[in-house]
CSV table of C-alpha atoms and ligand atoms in Angstrom, one decimal:
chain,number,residue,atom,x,y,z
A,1,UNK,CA,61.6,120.6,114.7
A,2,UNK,CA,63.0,117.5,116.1
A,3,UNK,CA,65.2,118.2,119.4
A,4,UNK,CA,68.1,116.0,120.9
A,5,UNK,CA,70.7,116.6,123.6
A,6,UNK,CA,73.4,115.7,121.1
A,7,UNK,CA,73.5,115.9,117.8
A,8,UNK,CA,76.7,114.1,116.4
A,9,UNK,CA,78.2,115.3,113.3
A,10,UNK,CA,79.5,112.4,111.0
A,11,UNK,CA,79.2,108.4,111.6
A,12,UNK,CA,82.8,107.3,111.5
A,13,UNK,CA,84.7,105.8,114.6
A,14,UNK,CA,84.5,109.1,116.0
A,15,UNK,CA,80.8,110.0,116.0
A,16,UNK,CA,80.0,106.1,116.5
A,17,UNK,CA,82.0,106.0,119.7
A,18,UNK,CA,80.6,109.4,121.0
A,19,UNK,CA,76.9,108.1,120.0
A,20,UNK,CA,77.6,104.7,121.9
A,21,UNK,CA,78.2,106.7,124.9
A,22,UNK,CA,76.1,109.6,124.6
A,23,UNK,CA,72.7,106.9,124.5
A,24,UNK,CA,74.0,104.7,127.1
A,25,UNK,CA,74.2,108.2,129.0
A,26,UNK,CA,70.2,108.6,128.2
A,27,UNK,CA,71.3,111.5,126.5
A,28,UNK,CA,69.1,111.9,123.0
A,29,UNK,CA,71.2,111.1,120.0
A,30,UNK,CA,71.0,112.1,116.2
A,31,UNK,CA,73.8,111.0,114.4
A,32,UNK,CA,74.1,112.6,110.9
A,33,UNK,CA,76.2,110.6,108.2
A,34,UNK,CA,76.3,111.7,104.5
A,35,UNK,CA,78.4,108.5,103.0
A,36,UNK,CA,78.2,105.4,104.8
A,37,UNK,CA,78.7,104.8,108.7
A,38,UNK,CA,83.1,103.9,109.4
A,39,UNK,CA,83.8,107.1,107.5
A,40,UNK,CA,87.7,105.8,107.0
A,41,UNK,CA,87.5,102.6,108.4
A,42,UNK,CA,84.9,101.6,105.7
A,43,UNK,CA,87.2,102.1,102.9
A,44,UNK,CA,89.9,99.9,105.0
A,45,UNK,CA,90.7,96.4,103.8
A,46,UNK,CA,92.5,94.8,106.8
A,47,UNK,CA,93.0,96.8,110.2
A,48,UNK,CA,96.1,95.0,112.7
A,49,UNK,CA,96.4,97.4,115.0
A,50,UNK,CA,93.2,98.1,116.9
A,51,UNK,CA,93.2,96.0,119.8
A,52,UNK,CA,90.9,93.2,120.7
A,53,UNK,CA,91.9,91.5,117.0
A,54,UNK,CA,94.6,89.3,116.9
A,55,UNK,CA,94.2,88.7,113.4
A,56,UNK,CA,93.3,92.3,112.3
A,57,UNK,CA,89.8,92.8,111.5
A,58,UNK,CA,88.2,93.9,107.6
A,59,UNK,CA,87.0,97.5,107.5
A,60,UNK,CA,84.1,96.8,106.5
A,61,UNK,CA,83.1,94.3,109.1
A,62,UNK,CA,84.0,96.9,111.8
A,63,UNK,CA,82.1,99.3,110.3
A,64,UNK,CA,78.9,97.5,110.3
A,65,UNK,CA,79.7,96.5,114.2
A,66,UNK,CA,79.9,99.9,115.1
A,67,UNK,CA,77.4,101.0,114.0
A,68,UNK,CA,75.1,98.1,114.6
A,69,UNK,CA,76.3,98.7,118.5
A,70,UNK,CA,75.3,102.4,118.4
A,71,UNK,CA,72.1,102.2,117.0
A,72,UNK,CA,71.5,99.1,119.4
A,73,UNK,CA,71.4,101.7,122.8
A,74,UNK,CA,68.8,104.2,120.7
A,75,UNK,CA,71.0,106.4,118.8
A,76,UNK,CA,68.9,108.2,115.6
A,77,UNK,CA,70.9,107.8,112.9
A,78,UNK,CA,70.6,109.7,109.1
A,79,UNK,CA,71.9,109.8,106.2
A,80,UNK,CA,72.1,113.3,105.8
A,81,UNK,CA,74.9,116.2,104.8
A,82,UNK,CA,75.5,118.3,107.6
A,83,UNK,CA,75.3,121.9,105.5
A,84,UNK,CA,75.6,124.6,108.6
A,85,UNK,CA,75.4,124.9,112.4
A,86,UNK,CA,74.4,128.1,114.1
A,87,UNK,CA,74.8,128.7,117.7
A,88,UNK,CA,71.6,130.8,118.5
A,89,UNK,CA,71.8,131.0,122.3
A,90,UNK,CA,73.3,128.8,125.1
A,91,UNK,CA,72.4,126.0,124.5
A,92,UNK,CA,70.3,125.8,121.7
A,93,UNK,CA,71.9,125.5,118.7
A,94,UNK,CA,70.6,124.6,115.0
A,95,UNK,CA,72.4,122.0,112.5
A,96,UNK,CA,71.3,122.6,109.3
A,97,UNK,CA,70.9,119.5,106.6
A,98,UNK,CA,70.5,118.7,103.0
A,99,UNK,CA,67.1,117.3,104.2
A,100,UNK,CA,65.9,119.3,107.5
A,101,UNK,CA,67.1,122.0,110.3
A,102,UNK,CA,67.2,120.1,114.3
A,103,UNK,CA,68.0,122.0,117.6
A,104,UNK,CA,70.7,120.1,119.8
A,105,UNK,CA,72.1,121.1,123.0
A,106,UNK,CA,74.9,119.9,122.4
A,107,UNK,CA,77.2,119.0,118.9
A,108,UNK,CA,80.2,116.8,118.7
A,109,UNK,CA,81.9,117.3,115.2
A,110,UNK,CA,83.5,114.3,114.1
A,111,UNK,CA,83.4,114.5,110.3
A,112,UNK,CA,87.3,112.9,109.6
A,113,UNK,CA,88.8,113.5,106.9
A,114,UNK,CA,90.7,112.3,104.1
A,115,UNK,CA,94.1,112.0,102.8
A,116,UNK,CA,94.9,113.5,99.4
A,117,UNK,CA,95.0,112.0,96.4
A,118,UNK,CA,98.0,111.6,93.6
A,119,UNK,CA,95.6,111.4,90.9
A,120,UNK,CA,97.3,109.0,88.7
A,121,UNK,CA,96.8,105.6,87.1
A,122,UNK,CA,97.2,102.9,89.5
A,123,UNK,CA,96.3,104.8,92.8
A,124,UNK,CA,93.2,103.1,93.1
A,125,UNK,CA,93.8,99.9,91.9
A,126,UNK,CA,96.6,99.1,94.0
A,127,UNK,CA,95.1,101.5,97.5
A,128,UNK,CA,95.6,98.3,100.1
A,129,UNK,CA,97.9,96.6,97.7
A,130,UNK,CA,101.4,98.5,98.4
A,131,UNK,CA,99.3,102.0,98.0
A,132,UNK,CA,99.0,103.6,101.5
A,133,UNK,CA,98.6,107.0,103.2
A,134,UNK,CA,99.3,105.9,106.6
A,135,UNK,CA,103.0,104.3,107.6
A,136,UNK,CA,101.8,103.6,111.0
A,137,UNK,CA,99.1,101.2,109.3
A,138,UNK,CA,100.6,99.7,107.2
A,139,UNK,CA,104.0,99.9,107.2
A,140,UNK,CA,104.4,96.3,109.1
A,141,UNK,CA,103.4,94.8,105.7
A,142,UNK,CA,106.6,95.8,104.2
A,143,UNK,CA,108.9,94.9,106.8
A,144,UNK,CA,113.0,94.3,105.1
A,145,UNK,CA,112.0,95.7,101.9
A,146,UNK,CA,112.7,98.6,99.6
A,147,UNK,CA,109.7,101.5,99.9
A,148,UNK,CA,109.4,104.6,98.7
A,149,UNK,CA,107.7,107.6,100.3
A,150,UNK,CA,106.3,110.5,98.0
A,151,UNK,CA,105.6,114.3,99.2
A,152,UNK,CA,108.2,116.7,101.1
A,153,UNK,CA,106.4,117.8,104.4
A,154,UNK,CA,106.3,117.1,107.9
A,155,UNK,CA,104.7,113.8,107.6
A,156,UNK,CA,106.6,112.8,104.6
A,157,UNK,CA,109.8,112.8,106.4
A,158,UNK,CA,108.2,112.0,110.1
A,159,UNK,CA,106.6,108.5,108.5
A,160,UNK,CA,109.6,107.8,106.7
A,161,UNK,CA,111.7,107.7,109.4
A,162,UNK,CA,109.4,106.1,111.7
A,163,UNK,CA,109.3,103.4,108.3
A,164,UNK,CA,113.3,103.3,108.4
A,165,UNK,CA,112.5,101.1,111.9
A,166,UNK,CA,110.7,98.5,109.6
A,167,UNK,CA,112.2,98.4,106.1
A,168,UNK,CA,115.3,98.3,104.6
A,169,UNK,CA,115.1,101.3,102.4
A,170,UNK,CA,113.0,104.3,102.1
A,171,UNK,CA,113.2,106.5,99.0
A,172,UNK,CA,111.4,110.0,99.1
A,173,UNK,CA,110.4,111.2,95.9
A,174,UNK,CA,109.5,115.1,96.0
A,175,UNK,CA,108.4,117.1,93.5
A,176,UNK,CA,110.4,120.0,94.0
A,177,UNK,CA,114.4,119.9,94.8
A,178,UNK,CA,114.1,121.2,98.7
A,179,UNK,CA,111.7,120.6,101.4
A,180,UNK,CA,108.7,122.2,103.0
A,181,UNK,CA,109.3,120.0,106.3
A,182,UNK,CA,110.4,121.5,109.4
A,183,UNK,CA,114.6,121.8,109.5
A,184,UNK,CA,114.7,119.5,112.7
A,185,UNK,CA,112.7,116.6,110.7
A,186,UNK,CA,114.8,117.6,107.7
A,187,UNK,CA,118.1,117.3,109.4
A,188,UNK,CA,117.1,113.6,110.5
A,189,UNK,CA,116.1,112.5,107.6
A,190,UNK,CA,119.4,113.9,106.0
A,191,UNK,CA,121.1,112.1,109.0
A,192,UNK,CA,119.8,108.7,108.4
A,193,UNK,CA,121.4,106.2,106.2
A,194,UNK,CA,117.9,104.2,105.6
A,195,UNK,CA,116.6,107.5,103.7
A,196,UNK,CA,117.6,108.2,100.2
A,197,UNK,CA,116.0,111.3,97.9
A,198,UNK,CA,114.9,111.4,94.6
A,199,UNK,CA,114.6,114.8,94.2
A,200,UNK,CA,112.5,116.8,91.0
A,201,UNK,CA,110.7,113.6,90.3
A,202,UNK,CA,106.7,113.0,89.9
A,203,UNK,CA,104.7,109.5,90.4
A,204,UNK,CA,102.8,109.0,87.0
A,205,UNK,CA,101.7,105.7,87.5
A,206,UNK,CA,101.7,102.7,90.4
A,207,UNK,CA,102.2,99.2,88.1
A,208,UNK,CA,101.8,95.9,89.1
A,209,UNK,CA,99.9,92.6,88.4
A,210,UNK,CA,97.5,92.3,91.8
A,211,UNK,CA,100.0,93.9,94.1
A,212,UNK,CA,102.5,96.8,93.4
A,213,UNK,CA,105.4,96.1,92.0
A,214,UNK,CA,106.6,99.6,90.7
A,215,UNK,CA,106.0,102.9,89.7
A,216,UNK,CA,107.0,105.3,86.4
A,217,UNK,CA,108.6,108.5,87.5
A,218,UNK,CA,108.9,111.5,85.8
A,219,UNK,CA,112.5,113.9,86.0
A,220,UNK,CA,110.7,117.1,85.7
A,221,UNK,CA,114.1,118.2,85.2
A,222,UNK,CA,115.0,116.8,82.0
A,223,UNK,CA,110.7,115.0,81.4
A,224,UNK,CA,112.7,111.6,81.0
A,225,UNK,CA,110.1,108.6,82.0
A,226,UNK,CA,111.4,105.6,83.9
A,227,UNK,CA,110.2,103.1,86.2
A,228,UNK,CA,111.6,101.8,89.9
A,229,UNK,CA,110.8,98.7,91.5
A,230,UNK,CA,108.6,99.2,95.0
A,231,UNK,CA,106.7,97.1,97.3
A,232,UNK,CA,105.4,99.8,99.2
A,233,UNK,CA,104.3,103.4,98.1
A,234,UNK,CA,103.1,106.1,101.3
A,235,UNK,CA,101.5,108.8,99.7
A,236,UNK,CA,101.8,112.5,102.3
A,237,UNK,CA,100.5,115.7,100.0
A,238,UNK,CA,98.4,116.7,102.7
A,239,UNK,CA,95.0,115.6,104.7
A,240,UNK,CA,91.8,117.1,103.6
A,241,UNK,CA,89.7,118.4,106.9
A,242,UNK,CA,85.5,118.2,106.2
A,243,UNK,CA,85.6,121.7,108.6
A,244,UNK,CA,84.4,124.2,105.6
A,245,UNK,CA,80.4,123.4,106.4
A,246,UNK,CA,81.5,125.4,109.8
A,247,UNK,CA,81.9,128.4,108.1
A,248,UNK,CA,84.6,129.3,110.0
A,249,UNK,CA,82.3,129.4,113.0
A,250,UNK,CA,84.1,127.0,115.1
A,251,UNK,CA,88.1,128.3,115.3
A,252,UNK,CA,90.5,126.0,112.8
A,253,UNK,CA,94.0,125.8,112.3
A,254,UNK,CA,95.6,126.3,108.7
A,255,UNK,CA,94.7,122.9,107.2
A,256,UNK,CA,91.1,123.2,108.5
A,257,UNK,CA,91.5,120.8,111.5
A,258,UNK,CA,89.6,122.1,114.9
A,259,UNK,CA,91.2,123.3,117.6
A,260,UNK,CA,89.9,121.6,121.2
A,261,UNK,CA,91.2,121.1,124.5
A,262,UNK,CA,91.7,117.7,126.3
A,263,UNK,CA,88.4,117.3,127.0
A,264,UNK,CA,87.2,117.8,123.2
A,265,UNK,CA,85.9,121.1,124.2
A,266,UNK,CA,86.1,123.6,121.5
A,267,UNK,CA,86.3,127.2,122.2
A,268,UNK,CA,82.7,127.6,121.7
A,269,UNK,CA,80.1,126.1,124.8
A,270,UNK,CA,78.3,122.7,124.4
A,271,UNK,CA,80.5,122.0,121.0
A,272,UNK,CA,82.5,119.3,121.0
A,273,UNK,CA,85.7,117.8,118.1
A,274,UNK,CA,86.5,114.8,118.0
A,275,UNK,CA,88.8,112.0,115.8
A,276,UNK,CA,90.9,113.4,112.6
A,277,UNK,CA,89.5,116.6,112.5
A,278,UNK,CA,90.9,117.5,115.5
A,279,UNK,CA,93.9,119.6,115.5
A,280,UNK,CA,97.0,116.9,116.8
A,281,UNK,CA,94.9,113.9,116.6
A,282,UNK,CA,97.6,111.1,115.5
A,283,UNK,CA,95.1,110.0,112.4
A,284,UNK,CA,94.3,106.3,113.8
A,285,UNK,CA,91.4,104.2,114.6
A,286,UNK,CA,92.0,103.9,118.5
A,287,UNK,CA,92.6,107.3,118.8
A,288,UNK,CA,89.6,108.4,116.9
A,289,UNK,CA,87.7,106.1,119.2
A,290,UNK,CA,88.8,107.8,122.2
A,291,UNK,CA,88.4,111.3,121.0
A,292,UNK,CA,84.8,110.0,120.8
A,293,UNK,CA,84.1,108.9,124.1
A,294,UNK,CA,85.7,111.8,125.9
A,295,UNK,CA,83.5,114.1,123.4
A,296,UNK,CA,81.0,112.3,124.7
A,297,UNK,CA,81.2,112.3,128.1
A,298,UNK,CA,82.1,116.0,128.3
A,299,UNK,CA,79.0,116.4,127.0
A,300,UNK,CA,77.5,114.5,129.5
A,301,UNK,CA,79.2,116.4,132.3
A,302,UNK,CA,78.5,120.1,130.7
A,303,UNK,CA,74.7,118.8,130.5
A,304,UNK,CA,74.0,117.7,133.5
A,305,UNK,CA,75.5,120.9,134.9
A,306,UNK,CA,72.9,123.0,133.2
A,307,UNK,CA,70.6,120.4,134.5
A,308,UNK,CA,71.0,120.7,138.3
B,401,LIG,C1,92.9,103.4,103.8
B,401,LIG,C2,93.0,103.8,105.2
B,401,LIG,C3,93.6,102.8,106.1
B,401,LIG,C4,93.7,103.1,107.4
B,401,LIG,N1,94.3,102.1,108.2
B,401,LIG,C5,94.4,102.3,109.6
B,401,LIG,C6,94.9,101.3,110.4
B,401,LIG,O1,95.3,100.3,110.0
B,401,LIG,N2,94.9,101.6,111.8
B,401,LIG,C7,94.5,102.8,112.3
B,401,LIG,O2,94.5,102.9,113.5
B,401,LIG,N3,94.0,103.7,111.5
B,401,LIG,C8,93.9,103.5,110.2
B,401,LIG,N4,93.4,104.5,109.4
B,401,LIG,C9,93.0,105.8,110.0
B,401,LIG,C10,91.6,105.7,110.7
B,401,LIG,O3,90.7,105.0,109.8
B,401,LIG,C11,91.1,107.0,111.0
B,401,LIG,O4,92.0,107.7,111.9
B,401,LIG,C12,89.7,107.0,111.8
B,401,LIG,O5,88.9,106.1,111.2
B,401,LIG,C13,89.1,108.4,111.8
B,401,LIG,O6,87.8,108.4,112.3
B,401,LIG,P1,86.9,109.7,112.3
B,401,LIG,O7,85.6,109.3,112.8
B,401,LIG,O8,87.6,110.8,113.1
B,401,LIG,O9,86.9,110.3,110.8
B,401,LIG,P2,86.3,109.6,109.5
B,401,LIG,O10,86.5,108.2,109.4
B,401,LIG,O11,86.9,110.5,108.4
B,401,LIG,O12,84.7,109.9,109.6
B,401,LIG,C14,84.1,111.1,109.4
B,401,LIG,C15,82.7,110.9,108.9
B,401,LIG,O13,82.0,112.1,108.8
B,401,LIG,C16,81.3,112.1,107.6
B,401,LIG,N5,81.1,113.5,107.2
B,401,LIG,C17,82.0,114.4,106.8
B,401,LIG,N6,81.4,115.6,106.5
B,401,LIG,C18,80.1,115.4,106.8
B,401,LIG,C19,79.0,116.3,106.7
B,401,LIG,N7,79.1,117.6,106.3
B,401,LIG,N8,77.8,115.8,107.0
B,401,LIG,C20,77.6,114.5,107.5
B,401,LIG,N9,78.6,113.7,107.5
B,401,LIG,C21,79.9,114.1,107.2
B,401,LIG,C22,82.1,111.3,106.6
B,401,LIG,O14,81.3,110.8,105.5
B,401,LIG,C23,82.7,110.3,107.5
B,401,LIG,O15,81.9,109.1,107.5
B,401,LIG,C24,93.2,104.3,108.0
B,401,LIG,C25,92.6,105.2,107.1
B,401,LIG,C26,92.5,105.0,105.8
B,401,LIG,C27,91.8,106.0,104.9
């Protein structure tokens, strides 16, 4: 059975950052990926807020830097689905694969996420063309014009008011005719002139030619079909944590994201979270980055402890 010192559970910014470090630690590195090394960033057109780009910088392209810089310092790298980890004694522990079983000393989970889908016509086709799932991203392409915002939770209203600082109008659209979103978030939103509600309405389809340019509604009230003009659509009906492999083995919060302390440290010895999965990470590239180096270098630390 193949042994490392770390095994690192998904390739996206998260698990590429922690490998980076964890090798140029001379720690042993596996790095397991089941879809293609970036995770999130891979499926990314333009990214304008990471620093060091000026001009933003294509998913893609990072993607293949990262993981071309990881692999340069000696991390092993698969392409294989992390099924189960077991935790058979401090510090051995077993990750399971579609493929093979490996014994680590140490595992950082960064296996991300992703946000959910509508579902609908058009969702695809116009994802990076006025479709978004992240205001923070992308709302600085929309800046001074009319947006809408669909879903009726805490992010809903907590990215459409952050949006109400870029554009001149945010419409929510919400399935239901009252919120699930926290009363102080609601209150705000109510409070702020920039926010309109559309309130028993659906999305059935984003239209456009190249770009958005609208999108049918339902009224699930009265099933009338109509269509609004948009530039921007943010989609929040909730994040999709890759945590069920772990079994509930690992302790997770209600949406599946893992709980872990400032140092990445979960409640379980030698296992590390790191990136979206984590519970409060703020869902962006940077971030995810530097979850992964502190994963990294707590594992270093707890390592060399039971070292010396
Ligand atoms: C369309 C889009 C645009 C975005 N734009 C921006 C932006 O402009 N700026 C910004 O800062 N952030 C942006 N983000 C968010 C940012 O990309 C993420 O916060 C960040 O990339 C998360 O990295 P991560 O490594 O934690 O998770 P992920 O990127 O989700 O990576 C997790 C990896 O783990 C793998 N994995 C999952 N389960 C398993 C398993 N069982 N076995 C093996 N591998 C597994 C997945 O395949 C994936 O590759 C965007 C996200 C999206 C989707």
């Amino acid at each position: 059975m193949e042994q490392y010192d770390v095994i690192i559970l998904g390739g996206g910014a998260a698990g590429l950052s922690a490998g980076l470090y964890t090798t140029r630690a001379m720690l042993s590195t596996l790095v397991l990926e089941s879809v293609g090394y970036g995770g999130q960033v891979l499926v990314t057109d333009i990214i304008e807020n990471y620093p060091g780009f000026p001009e933003g910088v294509k998913g893609p392209a990072l993607s293949i830097l990262m993981e071309e810089q990881t692999r340069k310092f000696g991390a092993v790298m698969k392409f294989e689905e992390v099924i189960s980890i077991e935790q058979i004694g401090e510090p051995i522990k077993l990750v399971n694969t579609s493929e093979a079983i490996y014994q680590a000393r140490t595992i950082i989970i960064a296996t991300g996420g992703s946000h959910r889908k509508l579902q609908v016509p058009g969702e695809e086709e116009f994802a990076g063309k006025g479709v978004s799932y992240c205001a923070v991203c992308d709302g600085n392409f929309f800046r001074n014009q009319k947006v809408i915002v669909i879903g009726g939770g805490d992010a809903a209203l907590d990215e459409g008011t952050y949006l109400t600082g870029l554009v001149e109008q945010v419409t929510i659209i919400h399935r239901r005719d009252e919120l699930r979103a926290s009363k102080i978030l609601q209150q705000r939103a109510f409070a702020n002139p920039k926010i309109d509600f559309m309130w028993s309405h659906v999305v059935e389809e984003f239209e456009g030619n190249g770009i958005l340019e609208s999108v049918k509604l339902r009224n699930l009230k009265t099933s009338e079909l109509f269509s609004i003009p948009t530039a921007g659509a943010f989609i929040y009906i909730g994040f999709d944590s890759n945590s069920a492999f772990l079994n509930g083995q690992v302790p997770v919060d209600e949406f599946g994201h893992i709980y872990a302390n400032g140092q990445m440290e979960t409640s379980l010895p030698g296992i590390y979270a790191c990136g979206d999965i984590r519970v409060a990470s703020d869902k962006q590239l940077g971030g995810a980055v530097g979850d992964g180096i502190t994963a990294a270098l707590a594992s270093y630390r707890y390592l060399t402890e039971l070292d010396t």
